[in-house]
Amino acid sequence: DIVMTQSPDSLAVSLGERATINCKSSQTVLYSSNNKEYLAWYQQKPGQPPKLLIYWASTRESGVPDRFSGSGSGTDFTLTISSLQAEDVAVYFCQQYYTTSYTFGQGTKLEIK
Amino acid sequence: QVQLQQSGPGLVKPSQTLSLTCVISGDSVSSNSAAWNWIRQSPSRGLEWLGRTYYRSRWYNDYAESVKSRITINADTSKNQFSLQLNSVTPEDTAVYYCARAPELNWFDPWGQGSLVTVSS
């Protein structure tokens, strides 16, 4: 299975500041035939299921605020929140769908400083 | 929009079978452009994909190696729903279980509301 490792495990950022979460895969998730990165990002708030934010590593899901952005390629990816809002407090997960045996990162807990 | 509604018992005894159902609205379980998945989440194992069913001229199932010998996922086209059965459960199977749609076998969206299943005597 592809192992997804996120860093840091937790992060405290001041309101209005930038938050950056990293995700590293144990092997590439780039499918060369279509040049797409098979990586998604989710946000999970307490008591709720994960919510899709980003797919194809950088495509924002409809309705997701544009302060959320995804970047990266190959094995290294980043989720950036450009200006942290109070409602962004949550746990964030990356997930690869390159192989059928889908795997997730362990999660990064984002809090307000 | 697509919505998923889960149901099933919250408490299962060790060695018995865990059964959950996910009712689909806004899409069809027989869709040729989606797969229907079960995922669980626990503090010890994090988010763990368990398996999926999907229809592409015939039905396909894929299961995670970790549960392959114990899991069955079925689709019921008459009720537009799919189900999870996990046999011979142990306390390690205690988790919040989610159903989720995967468009074109890719990411997961949307998710069901989640079902906490506790394995305990």
mmCIF file of C-alpha atoms in Angstrom:
data_model
loop_
_atom_site.group_PDB
_atom_site.id
_atom_site.type_symbol
_atom_site.label_atom_id
_atom_site.label_comp_id
_atom_site.label_asym_id
_atom_site.label_seq_id
_atom_site.Cartn_x
_atom_site.Cartn_y
_atom_site.Cartn_z
ATOM 1 C CA ASP A 1 0.000 0.000 0.000
ATOM 2 C CA ILE A 2 1.046 3.598 -0.548
ATOM 3 C CA VAL A 3 1.829 5.219 2.799
ATOM 4 C CA MET A 4 0.708 8.827 3.199
ATOM 5 C CA THR A 5 2.567 10.867 5.813
ATOM 6 C CA GLN A 6 1.404 14.311 6.848
ATOM 7 C CA SER A 7 3.333 17.008 8.668
ATOM 8 C CA PRO A 8 2.975 18.489 11.110
ATOM 9 C CA ASP A 9 0.588 16.437 13.259
ATOM 10 C CA SER A 10 -0.795 19.661 14.706
ATOM 11 C CA LEU A 11 -0.526 23.302 13.855
ATOM 12 C CA ALA A 12 -1.555 26.542 15.562
ATOM 13 C CA VAL A 13 -1.918 29.625 13.388
ATOM 14 C CA SER A 14 -3.168 33.122 14.125
ATOM 15 C CA LEU A 15 -6.369 34.341 12.495
ATOM 16 C CA GLY A 16 -5.635 35.897 9.122
ATOM 17 C CA GLU A 17 -2.282 34.143 8.818
ATOM 18 C CA ARG A 18 -1.246 31.407 6.395
ATOM 19 C CA ALA A 19 -1.487 27.730 7.296
ATOM 20 C CA THR A 20 0.503 25.116 5.423
ATOM 21 C CA ILE A 21 0.030 21.360 5.702
ATOM 22 C CA ASN A 22 2.302 18.869 3.979
ATOM 23 C CA CYS A 23 1.621 15.379 2.669
ATOM 24 C CA LYS A 24 4.208 12.933 1.385
ATOM 25 C CA SER A 25 3.417 9.684 -0.405
ATOM 26 C CA SER A 26 5.714 6.637 -0.306
ATOM 27 C CA GLN A 27 5.547 6.404 -4.098
ATOM 28 C CA THR A 28 4.434 8.634 -6.898
ATOM 29 C CA VAL A 29 0.713 9.285 -7.369
ATOM 30 C CA LEU A 30 1.253 10.816 -10.805
ATOM 31 C CA TYR A 31 -0.432 8.779 -13.518
ATOM 32 C CA SER A 32 1.772 9.422 -16.536
ATOM 33 C CA SER A 33 -0.839 8.549 -19.159
ATOM 34 C CA ASN A 34 -2.995 11.570 -18.236
ATOM 35 C CA ASN A 35 -0.461 13.621 -16.254
ATOM 36 C CA LYS A 36 -2.769 13.822 -13.255
ATOM 37 C CA GLU A 37 -1.862 13.637 -9.580
ATOM 38 C CA TYR A 38 -4.204 11.205 -7.833
ATOM 39 C CA LEU A 39 -4.407 13.092 -4.548
ATOM 40 C CA ALA A 40 -7.274 14.663 -2.581
ATOM 41 C CA TRP A 41 -7.585 16.790 0.557
ATOM 42 C CA TYR A 42 -10.398 16.671 3.124
ATOM 43 C CA GLN A 43 -11.486 18.753 6.089
ATOM 44 C CA GLN A 44 -13.113 17.093 9.091
ATOM 45 C CA LYS A 45 -14.811 18.950 11.910
ATOM 46 C CA PRO A 46 -15.795 17.231 15.184
ATOM 47 C CA GLY A 47 -18.756 14.906 14.845
ATOM 48 C CA GLN A 48 -18.862 15.279 11.062
ATOM 49 C CA PRO A 49 -17.669 13.149 8.161
ATOM 50 C CA PRO A 50 -14.720 14.361 6.107
ATOM 51 C CA LYS A 51 -15.561 16.982 3.499
ATOM 52 C CA LEU A 52 -13.810 17.063 0.122
ATOM 53 C CA LEU A 53 -11.784 20.230 -0.434
ATOM 54 C CA ILE A 54 -9.340 19.498 -3.267
ATOM 55 C CA TYR A 55 -8.929 16.749 -5.876
ATOM 56 C CA TRP A 56 -6.341 16.147 -8.611
ATOM 57 C CA ALA A 57 -3.979 17.738 -6.050
ATOM 58 C CA SER A 58 -4.983 21.305 -6.961
ATOM 59 C CA THR A 59 -8.606 21.428 -8.176
ATOM 60 C CA ARG A 60 -10.867 23.092 -5.646
ATOM 61 C CA GLU A 61 -14.229 21.416 -5.096
ATOM 62 C CA SER A 62 -17.250 23.587 -5.932
ATOM 63 C CA GLY A 63 -18.215 25.810 -3.018
ATOM 64 C CA VAL A 64 -14.842 25.599 -1.259
ATOM 65 C CA PRO A 65 -13.491 29.090 -0.423
ATOM 66 C CA ASP A 66 -10.606 30.231 -2.601
ATOM 67 C CA ARG A 67 -8.383 30.712 0.463
ATOM 68 C CA PHE A 68 -7.872 26.922 0.219
ATOM 69 C CA SER A 69 -5.365 25.789 -2.393
ATOM 70 C CA GLY A 70 -3.486 22.600 -3.178
ATOM 71 C CA SER A 71 -0.126 22.174 -4.838
ATOM 72 C CA GLY A 72 2.649 19.681 -5.380
ATOM 73 C CA SER A 73 3.550 16.796 -7.627
ATOM 74 C CA GLY A 74 4.964 13.280 -7.591
ATOM 75 C CA THR A 75 5.277 12.455 -3.915
ATOM 76 C CA ASP A 76 5.130 15.854 -2.155
ATOM 77 C CA PHE A 77 1.970 17.881 -1.761
ATOM 78 C CA THR A 78 0.787 20.911 0.185
ATOM 79 C CA LEU A 79 -2.548 22.271 1.345
ATOM 80 C CA THR A 80 -2.438 26.013 1.999
ATOM 81 C CA ILE A 81 -5.016 28.170 3.716
ATOM 82 C CA SER A 82 -4.029 31.690 2.747
ATOM 83 C CA SER A 83 -5.805 33.573 5.528
ATOM 84 C CA LEU A 84 -7.028 31.442 8.411
ATOM 85 C CA GLN A 85 -10.627 31.926 9.511
ATOM 86 C CA ALA A 86 -12.146 30.661 12.761
ATOM 87 C CA GLU A 87 -14.324 28.176 10.849
ATOM 88 C CA ASP A 88 -11.196 26.510 9.408
ATOM 89 C CA VAL A 89 -10.397 24.860 12.758
ATOM 90 C CA ALA A 90 -10.532 21.164 11.864
ATOM 91 C CA VAL A 91 -8.463 18.102 11.088
ATOM 92 C CA TYR A 92 -7.166 17.892 7.522
ATOM 93 C CA PHE A 93 -6.398 14.661 5.661
ATOM 94 C CA CYS A 94 -4.731 13.850 2.374
ATOM 95 C CA GLN A 95 -5.713 10.722 0.431
ATOM 96 C CA GLN A 96 -4.298 8.963 -2.607
ATOM 97 C CA TYR A 97 -6.534 7.298 -5.182
ATOM 98 C CA TYR A 98 -3.683 6.188 -7.457
ATOM 99 C CA THR A 99 -4.141 2.583 -6.365
ATOM 100 C CA THR A 100 -7.371 0.764 -5.581
ATOM 101 C CA SER A 101 -6.195 0.271 -2.021
ATOM 102 C CA TYR A 102 -6.906 3.896 -1.160
ATOM 103 C CA THR A 103 -4.938 5.295 1.771
ATOM 104 C CA PHE A 104 -5.132 8.404 3.904
ATOM 105 C CA GLY A 105 -2.657 10.485 5.833
ATOM 106 C CA GLN A 106 -2.866 10.392 9.623
ATOM 107 C CA GLY A 107 -4.361 13.894 9.782
ATOM 108 C CA THR A 108 -3.186 17.357 10.800
ATOM 109 C CA LYS A 109 -5.074 19.167 13.548
ATOM 110 C CA LEU A 110 -5.335 22.885 12.838
ATOM 111 C CA GLU A 111 -6.047 25.264 15.705
ATOM 112 C CA ILE A 112 -6.110 28.991 16.332
ATOM 113 C CA LYS A 113 -3.070 30.496 18.056
ATOM 114 C CA GLN B 1 -27.398 16.619 -4.884
ATOM 115 C CA VAL B 2 -26.269 13.149 -3.806
ATOM 116 C CA GLN B 3 -26.997 12.217 -0.209
ATOM 117 C CA LEU B 4 -26.133 9.058 1.691
ATOM 118 C CA GLN B 5 -28.046 7.899 4.772
ATOM 119 C CA GLN B 6 -26.575 5.160 6.922
ATOM 120 C CA SER B 7 -28.313 2.803 9.321
ATOM 121 C CA GLY B 8 -27.473 -0.219 11.423
ATOM 122 C CA PRO B 9 -26.801 -1.432 14.972
ATOM 123 C CA GLY B 10 -24.367 0.491 17.134
ATOM 124 C CA LEU B 11 -23.339 -2.489 19.249
ATOM 125 C CA VAL B 12 -22.123 -5.871 18.014
ATOM 126 C CA LYS B 13 -20.855 -8.772 20.078
ATOM 127 C CA PRO B 14 -17.409 -10.246 19.425
ATOM 128 C CA SER B 15 -17.372 -13.026 16.786
ATOM 129 C CA GLN B 16 -20.674 -11.819 15.341
ATOM 130 C CA THR B 17 -21.391 -9.934 12.100
ATOM 131 C CA LEU B 18 -21.422 -6.176 11.720
ATOM 132 C CA SER B 19 -24.079 -5.034 9.218
ATOM 133 C CA LEU B 20 -24.661 -1.523 7.921
ATOM 134 C CA THR B 21 -26.778 -0.110 5.103
ATOM 135 C CA CYS B 22 -26.337 3.079 3.075
ATOM 136 C CA VAL B 23 -29.349 4.476 1.210
ATOM 137 C CA ILE B 24 -28.580 6.628 -1.808
ATOM 138 C CA SER B 25 -30.598 9.624 -2.953
ATOM 139 C CA GLY B 26 -29.765 11.771 -5.959
ATOM 140 C CA ASP B 27 -27.864 9.024 -7.779
ATOM 141 C CA SER B 28 -28.162 5.366 -8.648
ATOM 142 C CA VAL B 29 -26.241 2.484 -7.126
ATOM 143 C CA SER B 30 -26.101 1.163 -10.700
ATOM 144 C CA SER B 31 -24.445 4.332 -11.997
ATOM 145 C CA ASN B 32 -21.758 3.728 -14.605
ATOM 146 C CA SER B 33 -19.725 6.641 -13.293
ATOM 147 C CA ALA B 34 -19.486 6.034 -9.554
ATOM 148 C CA ALA B 35 -18.353 3.482 -6.997
ATOM 149 C CA TRP B 36 -19.886 2.958 -3.578
ATOM 150 C CA ASN B 37 -17.474 2.605 -0.702
ATOM 151 C CA TRP B 38 -17.190 1.782 2.976
ATOM 152 C CA ILE B 39 -14.539 3.516 5.075
ATOM 153 C CA ARG B 40 -13.954 3.376 8.820
ATOM 154 C CA GLN B 41 -12.186 5.667 11.275
ATOM 155 C CA SER B 42 -10.711 4.846 14.642
ATOM 156 C CA PRO B 43 -8.068 6.499 16.842
ATOM 157 C CA SER B 44 -5.739 3.510 16.405
ATOM 158 C CA ARG B 45 -6.113 2.964 12.640
ATOM 159 C CA GLY B 46 -7.087 6.413 11.366
ATOM 160 C CA LEU B 47 -9.143 6.485 8.167
ATOM 161 C CA GLU B 48 -9.169 3.056 6.569
ATOM 162 C CA TRP B 49 -10.805 2.222 3.252
ATOM 163 C CA LEU B 50 -12.579 -1.148 3.490
ATOM 164 C CA GLY B 51 -14.013 -1.816 0.079
ATOM 165 C CA ARG B 52 -16.318 -0.815 -2.762
ATOM 166 C CA THR B 53 -18.917 -2.044 -5.196
ATOM 167 C CA TYR B 54 -19.611 -0.614 -8.631
ATOM 168 C CA TYR B 55 -21.408 -1.418 -11.854
ATOM 169 C CA ARG B 56 -19.771 -1.340 -15.272
ATOM 170 C CA SER B 57 -21.958 -3.649 -17.377
ATOM 171 C CA ARG B 58 -21.565 -6.093 -14.491
ATOM 172 C CA TRP B 59 -20.957 -5.778 -10.770
ATOM 173 C CA TYR B 60 -17.445 -5.475 -9.380
ATOM 174 C CA ASN B 61 -16.184 -5.587 -5.793
ATOM 175 C CA ASP B 62 -12.801 -4.617 -4.390
ATOM 176 C CA TYR B 63 -11.777 -5.144 -0.774
ATOM 177 C CA ALA B 64 -8.895 -4.060 1.419
ATOM 178 C CA GLU B 65 -6.423 -6.857 2.147
ATOM 179 C CA SER B 66 -6.782 -6.228 5.880
ATOM 180 C CA VAL B 67 -10.440 -7.346 5.884
ATOM 181 C CA LYS B 68 -10.708 -9.308 2.620
ATOM 182 C CA SER B 69 -11.507 -12.636 4.288
ATOM 183 C CA ARG B 70 -14.325 -11.157 6.397
ATOM 184 C CA ILE B 71 -16.064 -8.511 4.296
ATOM 185 C CA THR B 72 -18.946 -8.472 1.844
ATOM 186 C CA ILE B 73 -20.373 -5.381 0.139
ATOM 187 C CA ASN B 74 -23.611 -5.787 -1.772
ATOM 188 C CA ALA B 75 -25.771 -3.495 -3.858
ATOM 189 C CA ASP B 76 -29.572 -3.618 -3.774
ATOM 190 C CA THR B 77 -30.879 -1.955 -6.918
ATOM 191 C CA SER B 78 -34.546 -2.277 -5.878
ATOM 192 C CA LYS B 79 -33.895 -0.094 -2.815
ATOM 193 C CA ASN B 80 -31.056 1.979 -4.315
ATOM 194 C CA GLN B 81 -28.737 1.130 -1.440
ATOM 195 C CA PHE B 82 -25.613 -0.821 -0.624
ATOM 196 C CA SER B 83 -24.562 -2.688 2.456
ATOM 197 C CA LEU B 84 -21.551 -3.754 4.469
ATOM 198 C CA GLN B 85 -21.164 -7.041 6.275
ATOM 199 C CA LEU B 86 -18.067 -7.673 8.353
ATOM 200 C CA ASN B 87 -17.839 -11.124 9.900
ATOM 201 C CA SER B 88 -16.096 -12.412 13.008
ATOM 202 C CA VAL B 89 -15.657 -8.968 14.524
ATOM 203 C CA THR B 90 -13.313 -8.217 17.419
ATOM 204 C CA PRO B 91 -12.941 -5.107 19.588
ATOM 205 C CA GLU B 92 -10.371 -3.872 17.034
ATOM 206 C CA ASP B 93 -13.277 -3.388 14.611
ATOM 207 C CA THR B 94 -14.770 -0.727 16.881
ATOM 208 C CA ALA B 95 -14.866 2.436 14.777
ATOM 209 C CA VAL B 96 -17.014 5.042 13.083
ATOM 210 C CA TYR B 97 -18.069 3.551 9.761
ATOM 211 C CA TYR B 98 -18.815 5.751 6.747
ATOM 212 C CA CYS B 99 -20.280 5.055 3.361
ATOM 213 C CA ALA B 100 -19.072 7.277 0.536
ATOM 214 C CA ARG B 101 -19.476 7.772 -3.198
ATOM 215 C CA ALA B 102 -16.403 7.841 -5.426
ATOM 216 C CA PRO B 103 -17.017 9.533 -8.773
ATOM 217 C CA GLU B 104 -15.198 7.620 -11.518
ATOM 218 C CA LEU B 105 -13.453 5.473 -8.866
ATOM 219 C CA ASN B 106 -11.568 8.519 -7.565
ATOM 220 C CA TRP B 107 -11.955 10.695 -4.433
ATOM 221 C CA PHE B 108 -14.791 10.361 -1.928
ATOM 222 C CA ASP B 109 -17.720 12.735 -2.111
ATOM 223 C CA PRO B 110 -20.159 12.820 -0.479
ATOM 224 C CA TRP B 111 -19.899 10.806 2.724
ATOM 225 C CA GLY B 112 -22.643 9.385 4.880
ATOM 226 C CA GLN B 113 -23.173 10.791 8.342
ATOM 227 C CA GLY B 114 -21.160 8.046 10.025
ATOM 228 C CA SER B 115 -22.168 5.182 12.310
ATOM 229 C CA LEU B 116 -20.333 4.430 15.530
ATOM 230 C CA VAL B 117 -20.128 0.662 15.894
ATOM 231 C CA THR B 118 -18.815 -0.739 19.160
ATOM 232 C CA VAL B 119 -17.735 -4.361 19.398
ATOM 233 C CA SER B 120 -18.273 -5.490 22.961
ATOM 234 C CA SER B 121 -19.904 -8.265 24.906
#
